[in-house]
Amino acid sequence: MSTESNNEAIDVKMMSCASCGKSEVDEVKLKECDDCDLVRYCSDECQENHAIQHEEHCKKRAAELRDELLFRQPDSSYLGDCPICCLPLSLDPTKSTMYNCCSKVICIGCAYTNQMREIERKLSFKCPFCREPAPTKLERDKRRMKRIEVNDPVALCREGIEQYGEGNYERSFEYMMKAAELGDVEAHYKLSLLYYSGQGVEEDMGKKIHHLEEAAIGGHPYARYTLGCDEWNNNNNAERAVKHWIIGATQGGDDSINNLMFAFKQGHVSKDDLAAALRAHQVAVDATKSPQREAVEEFVRSRTRVE
């Protein structure tokens, strides 16, 4: 049977209930299976009656759909762009700053340029993005809590990090979980670490992998790297590991590049694929550079040499 005929057969099948065969008409609305796109049902009762017969095909298709989503190349890293210069933010956390007033992450180039302008013109210090005056520590804490109260996922994740640093692991988990539910990618990554270590929550390797995958889908290169390591070390699946590392490398992840080079020496990566990954990695790194950012880095290096 041709591919076209198969597609037509699938379309016809999707127009009727997989359990009772009732066709979709005005008074009958079919709904897809919750986990796959293979069948539709006219009622919850029909879905329950068909569950045993459909279970094996459903699990297989659900896994295929999950992999399609998991191994799709993200448009950018989870950090996105600096909201001022609109250039991609560096993966290096020391090269950007989050401002509590608006929960915006600003690159060091824009933050430094704004600060120099304020010093030269003898202006009061303000947030480079929302222009709120620089707060005292007490005001900064109040602003952070205000962002938390309105369920700002970035602020919730940051508070989770603060709570973890103070040893309040259960509180950290609560903030991270809420931030993850609101779509914060970094929170998913941090949750994977908590589930792995058992800090603030019971150890659960299944949930660790789930949150790593959610973070990777959202463009987190370190989650990609970790998933690749899990496939390589625990599942003995070099093919899937390499897929993860290639995606991580194209987002600028140094760890993924290093592991790809190791996998190449082991014969699991072709020369062409490694070369393509190296080029994509360099493009991602170069995209985070600008004259303003490089000027700040040079200033920091000069201060280090003097000290």
Coordinates of N, CA and C in Angstrom, one line a residue, residues 66-279:
R66 N 7.3 12.3 22.1 CA 8.1 12.9 23.1 C 9.5 13.1 22.5
D67 N 10.0 12.1 21.8 CA 11.4 12.3 21.2 C 11.4 13.3 20.1
E68 N 10.3 13.4 19.3 CA 10.2 14.5 18.3 C 10.4 15.9 19.0
L69 N 9.7 16.0 20.1 CA 9.8 17.3 20.8 C 11.1 17.5 21.5
L70 N 11.6 16.4 22.1 CA 12.9 16.5 22.8 C 14.1 16.8 21.9
F71 N 14.1 16.2 20.8 CA 15.3 16.4 19.9 C 15.1 17.5 18.8
R72 N 14.1 18.3 19.0 CA 13.9 19.4 18.1 C 14.9 20.5 18.5
Q73 N 15.6 21.1 17.5 CA 16.5 22.2 17.8 C 15.9 23.4 18.3
P74 N 16.1 23.9 19.5 CA 15.5 25.2 20.0 C 16.1 26.3 19.2
D75 N 15.2 27.4 19.1 CA 15.6 28.6 18.3 C 16.8 29.3 19.0
S76 N 16.9 29.2 20.3 CA 18.0 29.9 21.1 C 18.1 29.2 22.4
S77 N 19.1 29.7 23.2 CA 19.2 29.2 24.6 C 18.1 29.7 25.4
Y78 N 17.8 29.1 26.6 CA 16.7 29.5 27.4 C 16.9 31.0 27.9
L79 N 18.1 31.5 27.9 CA 18.4 32.9 28.4 C 17.8 33.9 27.5
G80 N 17.7 33.6 26.2 CA 17.2 34.6 25.2 C 18.2 35.7 25.0
D81 N 17.6 36.9 24.7 CA 18.4 38.1 24.4 C 18.4 39.1 25.5
C82 N 19.4 39.9 25.5 CA 19.4 41.1 26.4 C 18.3 42.0 25.9
P83 N 17.4 42.5 26.8 CA 16.3 43.3 26.4 C 16.6 44.7 25.9
I84 N 17.9 45.1 26.1 CA 18.4 46.4 25.7 C 19.1 46.4 24.3
C85 N 20.1 45.6 24.2 CA 20.9 45.5 23.0 C 20.4 44.4 22.0
C86 N 19.5 43.6 22.5 CA 18.8 42.5 21.7 C 19.8 41.5 21.2
L87 N 21.0 41.3 21.8 CA 21.9 40.3 21.5 C 21.8 39.1 22.4
P88 N 22.1 37.9 22.0 CA 21.9 36.7 22.9 C 22.8 36.9 24.1
L89 N 22.2 36.5 25.3 CA 22.9 36.5 26.5 C 23.9 35.4 26.6
S90 N 25.1 35.6 27.2 CA 26.1 34.6 27.4 C 25.6 33.6 28.4
L91 N 26.1 32.3 28.2 CA 25.8 31.3 29.1 C 26.6 31.5 30.4
D92 N 27.6 32.3 30.4 CA 28.4 32.6 31.6 C 27.6 33.5 32.5
P93 N 27.2 33.0 33.7 CA 26.3 33.9 34.6 C 27.0 35.1 35.1
T94 N 28.4 35.2 35.0 CA 29.0 36.4 35.4 C 29.0 37.5 34.4
K95 N 28.4 37.2 33.2 CA 28.3 38.2 32.1 C 26.9 38.8 32.0
S96 N 26.1 38.7 33.0 CA 24.8 39.3 33.0 C 24.3 39.5 34.4
T97 N 23.3 40.4 34.6 CA 22.8 40.7 35.9 C 21.3 40.7 35.9
M98 N 20.6 40.1 36.9 CA 19.2 40.2 37.0 C 18.9 41.4 37.9
Y99 N 17.9 42.2 37.5 CA 17.5 43.4 38.3 C 16.2 43.0 39.0
N100 N 16.1 43.2 40.3 CA 14.9 42.8 41.1 C 13.7 43.6 40.8
C101 N 13.9 44.8 40.4 CA 12.8 45.7 40.1 C 11.9 45.2 39.0
C102 N 12.4 44.7 38.0 CA 11.6 44.2 36.8 C 11.9 42.8 36.4
S103 N 12.8 42.1 37.1 CA 13.2 40.7 36.9 C 13.8 40.6 35.5
K104 N 14.4 41.6 34.9 CA 15.0 41.5 33.6 C 16.5 41.2 33.8
V105 N 17.0 40.3 32.9 CA 18.4 40.0 32.9 C 19.1 40.8 31.8
I106 N 20.1 41.6 32.3 CA 20.8 42.6 31.4 C 22.2 42.2 31.2
C107 N 22.7 42.3 30.0 CA 24.1 41.9 29.8 C 25.1 42.9 30.4
I108 N 26.3 42.5 30.7 CA 27.2 43.4 31.4 C 27.6 44.6 30.5
G109 N 27.5 44.4 29.2 CA 27.8 45.5 28.3 C 26.8 46.7 28.5
C110 N 25.6 46.4 28.5 CA 24.5 47.4 28.6 C 24.5 48.0 30.1
A111 N 24.7 47.1 31.1 CA 24.7 47.6 32.4 C 25.9 48.5 32.7
Y112 N 27.1 48.1 32.2 CA 28.3 49.0 32.3 C 28.1 50.3 31.6
T113 N 27.6 50.2 30.4 CA 27.5 51.5 29.6 C 26.5 52.4 30.2
N114 N 25.4 51.9 30.8 CA 24.5 52.7 31.5 C 25.1 53.4 32.8
Q115 N 25.9 52.6 33.5 CA 26.5 53.1 34.7 C 27.5 54.1 34.4
M116 N 28.3 54.0 33.3 CA 29.3 55.0 32.9 C 28.6 56.3 32.5
R117 N 27.5 56.2 31.8 CA 26.8 57.4 31.4 C 26.3 58.1 32.7
E118 N 25.8 57.4 33.7 CA 25.3 58.0 34.9 C 26.4 58.7 35.7
I119 N 27.6 58.1 35.7 CA 28.7 58.6 36.4 C 29.2 59.9 35.7
E120 N 29.3 59.8 34.4 CA 29.8 61.0 33.6 C 28.9 62.2 33.7
R121 N 27.6 61.9 33.7 CA 26.6 63.0 33.8 C 26.1 63.3 35.2
K122 N 26.7 62.6 36.1 CA 26.4 62.8 37.6 C 24.9 62.6 37.8
L123 N 24.4 61.5 37.3 CA 23.0 61.1 37.4 C 22.9 60.1 38.5
S124 N 21.7 60.0 39.1 CA 21.5 58.9 40.1 C 21.4 57.6 39.4
F125 N 21.8 56.6 40.1 CA 21.8 55.2 39.5 C 20.4 54.7 39.3
K126 N 20.1 54.1 38.2 CA 18.8 53.6 37.9 C 18.9 52.2 37.1
C127 N 17.9 51.5 37.2 CA 17.9 50.2 36.4 C 18.0 50.6 34.9
P128 N 18.8 49.9 34.2 CA 19.0 50.2 32.8 C 17.8 49.9 31.9
F129 N 16.8 49.1 32.4 CA 15.7 48.8 31.6 C 14.4 49.6 32.1
C130 N 14.0 49.4 33.3 CA 12.7 50.1 33.7 C 13.0 51.4 34.3
R131 N 14.2 51.8 34.5 CA 14.6 53.2 35.0 C 14.2 53.4 36.5
E132 N 13.9 52.4 37.2 CA 13.7 52.5 38.7 C 15.0 52.9 39.4
P133 N 14.9 53.8 40.4 CA 16.1 54.2 41.1 C 16.8 53.0 41.8
A134 N 18.1 53.0 41.9 CA 18.8 51.9 42.5 C 18.3 51.8 44.0
P135 N 17.9 50.6 44.4 CA 17.3 50.5 45.8 C 18.4 50.2 46.9
T136 N 18.0 50.5 48.1 CA 18.8 50.0 49.2 C 18.5 48.5 49.4
K137 N 19.2 47.8 50.3 CA 19.0 46.4 50.4 C 17.6 46.1 50.9
L138 N 17.1 46.9 51.8 CA 15.7 46.7 52.2 C 14.7 46.9 51.1
E139 N 14.9 47.9 50.3 CA 14.0 48.2 49.1 C 14.2 47.0 48.1
R140 N 15.4 46.6 47.9 CA 15.6 45.5 47.0 C 14.8 44.2 47.4
D141 N 14.9 43.9 48.7 CA 14.1 42.7 49.1 C 12.6 42.9 49.0
K142 N 12.1 44.2 49.2 CA 10.7 44.4 49.0 C 10.3 44.3 47.6
R143 N 11.1 44.8 46.7 CA 10.8 44.7 45.3 C 10.8 43.2 44.8
R144 N 11.8 42.4 45.3 CA 11.8 41.0 45.0 C 10.5 40.3 45.4
M145 N 10.1 40.6 46.7 CA 8.9 40.0 47.2 C 7.7 40.4 46.4
K146 N 7.7 41.7 46.0 CA 6.6 42.1 45.2 C 6.5 41.4 43.9
R147 N 7.6 41.1 43.2 CA 7.6 40.3 42.0 C 7.2 38.8 42.3
I148 N 7.5 38.3 43.4 CA 7.1 37.0 43.8 C 5.6 36.9 44.0
E149 N 5.1 37.9 44.6 CA 3.6 38.0 44.9 C 2.8 38.0 43.7
V150 N 3.3 38.5 42.6 CA 2.5 38.5 41.3 C 2.9 37.3 40.5
N151 N 3.6 36.3 41.1 CA 3.9 35.1 40.4 C 4.8 35.3 39.2
D152 N 5.8 36.1 39.3 CA 6.9 36.3 38.3 C 7.8 35.1 38.4
P153 N 7.8 34.2 37.3 CA 8.6 33.0 37.4 C 10.0 33.2 37.6
V154 N 10.6 34.2 37.0 CA 12.0 34.5 37.2 C 12.3 34.9 38.6
A155 N 11.5 35.7 39.2 CA 11.7 36.0 40.6 C 11.5 34.8 41.6
L156 N 10.5 34.0 41.2 CA 10.3 32.8 42.0 C 11.5 31.8 42.0
C157 N 12.1 31.7 40.8 CA 13.2 30.8 40.6 C 14.4 31.4 41.4
R158 N 14.6 32.7 41.3 CA 15.7 33.4 42.0 C 15.5 33.2 43.5
E159 N 14.3 33.3 44.0 CA 14.1 33.1 45.4 C 14.4 31.7 45.8
G160 N 14.1 30.8 44.9 CA 14.4 29.4 45.2 C 15.9 29.2 45.3
I161 N 16.6 29.8 44.5 CA 18.1 29.8 44.6 C 18.6 30.4 45.9
E162 N 18.0 31.5 46.3 CA 18.4 32.1 47.5 C 18.1 31.2 48.7
Q163 N 16.9 30.6 48.7 CA 16.6 29.7 49.8 C 17.5 28.5 49.9
Y164 N 17.9 28.0 48.7 CA 18.8 26.8 48.7 C 20.1 27.2 49.3
G165 N 20.6 28.4 48.9 CA 21.9 28.9 49.5 C 21.9 29.1 51.0
E166 N 20.7 29.3 51.5 CA 20.6 29.4 53.0 C 20.3 28.1 53.7
G167 N 20.2 27.0 52.9 CA 20.0 25.7 53.4 C 18.6 25.3 53.6
N168 N 17.6 26.2 53.1 CA 16.2 25.9 53.3 C 15.7 25.1 52.0
Y169 N 16.1 23.9 52.0 CA 15.8 23.1 50.8 C 14.4 22.8 50.5
E170 N 13.6 22.6 51.5 CA 12.1 22.4 51.2 C 11.5 23.7 50.6
R171 N 11.8 24.8 51.2 CA 11.3 26.1 50.7 C 11.8 26.4 49.3
S172 N 13.1 26.0 49.1 CA 13.7 26.1 47.7 C 12.9 25.3 46.7
F173 N 12.6 24.1 47.1 CA 11.8 23.2 46.2 C 10.4 23.8 45.9
E174 N 9.8 24.3 46.9 CA 8.4 24.9 46.7 C 8.5 26.1 45.7
Y175 N 9.5 27.0 45.8 CA 9.6 28.1 44.9 C 10.0 27.6 43.5
M176 N 10.9 26.6 43.4 CA 11.3 26.1 42.1 C 10.1 25.4 41.4
M177 N 9.3 24.7 42.2 CA 8.2 24.0 41.6 C 7.2 24.9 41.0
K178 N 6.9 26.0 41.8 CA 5.9 27.0 41.3 C 6.5 27.7 40.0
A179 N 7.8 28.0 40.0 CA 8.4 28.7 38.9 C 8.3 27.8 37.7
A180 N 8.6 26.5 37.9 CA 8.6 25.5 36.8 C 7.2 25.4 36.2
E181 N 6.2 25.4 37.1 CA 4.8 25.3 36.6 C 4.4 26.5 35.8
L182 N 5.1 27.6 36.0 CA 4.8 28.9 35.2 C 5.7 28.9 34.0
G183 N 6.5 27.9 33.8 CA 7.3 27.8 32.5 C 8.7 28.2 32.6
D184 N 9.3 28.4 33.8 CA 10.7 28.9 33.9 C 11.6 27.7 33.7
V185 N 12.4 27.8 32.7 CA 13.3 26.7 32.2 C 14.4 26.4 33.3
E186 N 15.0 27.5 33.8 CA 16.0 27.3 34.8 C 15.5 26.6 36.1
A187 N 14.2 26.8 36.4 CA 13.6 26.2 37.6 C 13.5 24.6 37.3
H188 N 13.2 24.3 36.1 CA 13.1 22.8 35.7 C 14.5 22.2 35.9
Y189 N 15.5 22.9 35.5 CA 16.9 22.4 35.7 C 17.3 22.2 37.2
K190 N 16.9 23.3 38.0 CA 17.2 23.2 39.4 C 16.5 22.1 40.1
L191 N 15.2 21.9 39.6 CA 14.4 20.8 40.2 C 15.1 19.4 39.9
S192 N 15.6 19.3 38.8 CA 16.3 18.0 38.4 C 17.4 17.7 39.4
L193 N 18.1 18.8 39.8 CA 19.2 18.6 40.8 C 18.7 18.3 42.2
L194 N 17.6 18.9 42.6 CA 17.0 18.6 43.9 C 16.5 17.1 43.9
Y195 N 15.9 16.7 42.8 CA 15.4 15.3 42.8 C 16.5 14.3 42.8
Y196 N 17.7 14.7 42.2 CA 18.8 13.9 42.1 C 19.5 13.7 43.5
S197 N 19.6 14.9 44.2 CA 20.3 14.9 45.5 C 19.4 14.5 46.7
G198 N 18.1 14.6 46.5 CA 17.1 14.4 47.6 C 17.1 15.5 48.6
Q199 N 17.4 16.7 48.2 CA 17.4 17.8 49.1 C 16.1 18.6 49.0
G200 N 15.3 18.6 50.0 CA 14.0 19.2 50.0 C 12.9 18.4 49.5
V201 N 13.2 17.2 48.9 CA 12.3 16.3 48.3 C 12.9 14.9 48.2
E202 N 12.0 13.9 48.2 CA 12.5 12.5 48.1 C 13.2 12.3 46.8
E203 N 14.3 11.6 46.8 CA 15.1 11.3 45.6 C 14.1 10.5 44.6
D204 N 14.2 11.0 43.3 CA 13.4 10.4 42.3 C 14.1 10.6 40.9
M205 N 14.7 9.5 40.4 CA 15.4 9.6 39.2 C 14.5 9.8 38.0
G206 N 13.3 9.3 38.1 CA 12.4 9.5 37.0 C 12.0 11.0 36.8
K207 N 11.7 11.6 38.0 CA 11.3 13.0 37.9 C 12.6 13.9 37.6
K208 N 13.7 13.4 38.0 CA 15.0 14.1 37.6 C 15.1 14.2 36.1
I209 N 14.9 13.1 35.4 CA 15.0 13.0 34.0 C 13.9 13.9 33.4
H210 N 12.7 13.8 33.9 CA 11.5 14.6 33.4 C 11.9 16.1 33.4
H211 N 12.4 16.6 34.5 CA 12.7 18.0 34.5 C 13.9 18.4 33.7
L212 N 14.9 17.5 33.6 CA 16.0 17.7 32.7 C 15.5 17.8 31.2
E213 N 14.5 17.0 30.9 CA 14.0 17.0 29.5 C 13.2 18.3 29.3
E214 N 12.4 18.7 30.3 CA 11.7 19.9 30.1 C 12.6 21.1 30.0
A215 N 13.7 21.1 30.7 CA 14.7 22.2 30.6 C 15.4 22.2 29.2
A216 N 15.7 21.0 28.8 CA 16.4 20.8 27.5 C 15.5 21.3 26.4
I217 N 14.2 20.9 26.4 CA 13.2 21.4 25.4 C 13.1 22.9 25.4
G218 N 13.3 23.5 26.6 CA 13.2 25.0 26.7 C 14.5 25.7 26.3
G219 N 15.5 24.9 25.9 CA 16.8 25.5 25.4 C 17.9 25.6 26.5
H220 N 17.9 24.7 27.4 CA 18.9 24.7 28.5 C 20.1 23.8 28.1
P221 N 21.3 24.4 27.7 CA 22.4 23.6 27.2 C 23.0 22.7 28.2
Y222 N 23.0 23.1 29.5 CA 23.5 22.2 30.6 C 22.6 21.0 30.8
A223 N 21.3 21.2 30.7 CA 20.4 20.1 30.8 C 20.6 19.1 29.6
R224 N 20.9 19.6 28.4 CA 21.2 18.8 27.3 C 22.5 18.0 27.6
Y225 N 23.5 18.6 28.1 CA 24.8 18.0 28.4 C 24.5 16.8 29.4
T226 N 23.7 17.1 30.4 CA 23.5 16.1 31.5 C 22.7 14.9 30.9
L227 N 21.7 15.2 30.1 CA 20.9 14.1 29.5 C 21.8 13.2 28.6
G228 N 22.7 13.9 27.9 CA 23.7 13.1 27.1 C 24.5 12.2 27.9
C229 N 25.0 12.7 29.0 CA 25.8 11.9 30.0 C 25.0 10.8 30.5
D230 N 23.7 11.0 30.8 CA 22.9 9.9 31.4 C 22.7 8.8 30.3
E231 N 22.5 9.2 29.1 CA 22.3 8.2 28.0 C 23.6 7.4 27.8
W232 N 24.8 8.1 27.9 CA 26.1 7.5 27.6 C 26.5 6.6 28.8
N233 N 26.3 7.1 30.0 CA 26.8 6.3 31.2 C 25.8 5.3 31.7
N234 N 24.5 5.6 31.7 CA 23.5 4.8 32.4 C 22.7 3.9 31.4
N235 N 22.5 4.4 30.2 CA 21.7 3.7 29.2 C 22.5 3.0 28.1
N236 N 23.8 3.3 28.1 CA 24.7 2.8 27.0 C 24.2 3.1 25.6
N237 N 23.6 4.3 25.5 CA 23.0 4.7 24.2 C 23.8 5.9 23.6
A238 N 24.9 5.6 22.9 CA 25.7 6.6 22.4 C 25.0 7.5 21.3
E239 N 24.1 6.9 20.6 CA 23.4 7.6 19.5 C 22.6 8.8 20.1
R240 N 21.8 8.5 21.2 CA 21.0 9.5 21.8 C 21.9 10.5 22.5
A241 N 22.9 10.0 23.1 CA 23.9 11.0 23.8 C 24.4 12.0 22.9
V242 N 24.9 11.5 21.7 CA 25.4 12.4 20.7 C 24.4 13.4 20.2
K243 N 23.2 13.0 20.0 CA 22.1 13.9 19.6 C 22.0 15.1 20.6
H244 N 22.0 14.7 21.9 CA 21.9 15.7 22.9 C 23.1 16.7 22.9
W245 N 24.2 16.1 22.8 CA 25.4 17.0 22.8 C 25.6 17.9 21.6
I246 N 25.1 17.4 20.5 CA 25.1 18.3 19.3 C 24.2 19.5 19.4
I247 N 23.0 19.2 20.0 CA 22.1 20.3 20.3 C 22.7 21.3 21.3
G248 N 23.3 20.7 22.4 CA 23.9 21.6 23.4 C 25.1 22.4 22.8
A249 N 25.8 21.8 21.9 CA 27.0 22.5 21.3 C 26.5 23.6 20.4
T250 N 25.4 23.4 19.7 CA 24.9 24.5 18.8 C 24.4 25.7 19.6
Q251 N 24.1 25.5 20.9 CA 23.7 26.6 21.8 C 24.9 27.2 22.5
G252 N 26.1 26.8 22.2 CA 27.3 27.4 22.8 C 27.8 26.6 24.0
G253 N 27.3 25.4 24.3 CA 27.7 24.7 25.5 C 29.1 24.1 25.3
D254 N 30.1 24.5 26.1 CA 31.4 24.0 26.0 C 31.5 22.5 26.4
D255 N 30.7 22.1 27.5 CA 30.8 20.7 28.0 C 30.3 19.8 26.9
S256 N 29.3 20.2 26.1 CA 28.8 19.3 25.1 C 29.8 19.1 24.0
I257 N 30.5 20.2 23.6 CA 31.6 20.1 22.6 C 32.7 19.2 23.1
N258 N 33.1 19.3 24.3 CA 34.2 18.4 24.8 C 33.8 17.0 24.8
N259 N 32.5 16.7 25.1 CA 32.1 15.3 25.1 C 31.9 14.8 23.6
L260 N 31.6 15.7 22.7 CA 31.5 15.3 21.3 C 32.9 14.9 20.8
M261 N 33.9 15.6 21.2 CA 35.2 15.3 20.7 C 35.7 14.0 21.3
F262 N 35.3 13.7 22.5 CA 35.6 12.4 23.1 C 34.8 11.3 22.4
A263 N 33.6 11.5 22.1 CA 32.8 10.5 21.3 C 33.3 10.3 19.9
F264 N 33.9 11.4 19.3 CA 34.5 11.3 18.0 C 35.7 10.3 18.1
K265 N 36.5 10.4 19.1 CA 37.7 9.5 19.3 C 37.2 8.1 19.5
Q266 N 36.0 7.9 20.1 CA 35.5 6.6 20.3 C 34.8 6.0 19.1
G267 N 34.7 6.8 18.0 CA 34.1 6.4 16.8 C 32.6 6.5 16.7
H268 N 32.0 7.4 17.6 CA 30.5 7.5 17.6 C 30.0 8.8 16.9
V269 N 31.0 9.6 16.5 CA 30.6 10.8 15.8 C 31.5 10.9 14.5
S270 N 30.8 11.2 13.4 CA 31.6 11.4 12.1 C 32.4 12.7 12.1
K271 N 33.4 12.7 11.3 CA 34.2 13.9 11.2 C 33.4 15.1 10.7
D272 N 32.5 14.9 9.8 CA 31.6 16.0 9.3 C 30.7 16.5 10.3
D273 N 30.1 15.6 11.1 CA 29.2 16.0 12.2 C 29.9 16.8 13.3
L274 N 31.1 16.4 13.6 CA 31.9 17.1 14.6 C 32.3 18.5 14.1
A275 N 32.7 18.6 12.8 CA 33.0 19.8 12.2 C 31.8 20.8 12.2
A276 N 30.7 20.3 11.9 CA 29.5 21.1 11.8 C 29.1 21.6 13.2
A277 N 29.3 20.7 14.2 CA 29.0 21.1 15.6 C 29.9 22.2 16.1
L278 N 31.2 22.0 15.7 CA 32.2 23.0 16.1 C 31.9 24.4 15.5
R279 N 31.5 24.4 14.2 CA 31.2 25.7 13.6 C 29.9 26.3 14.2

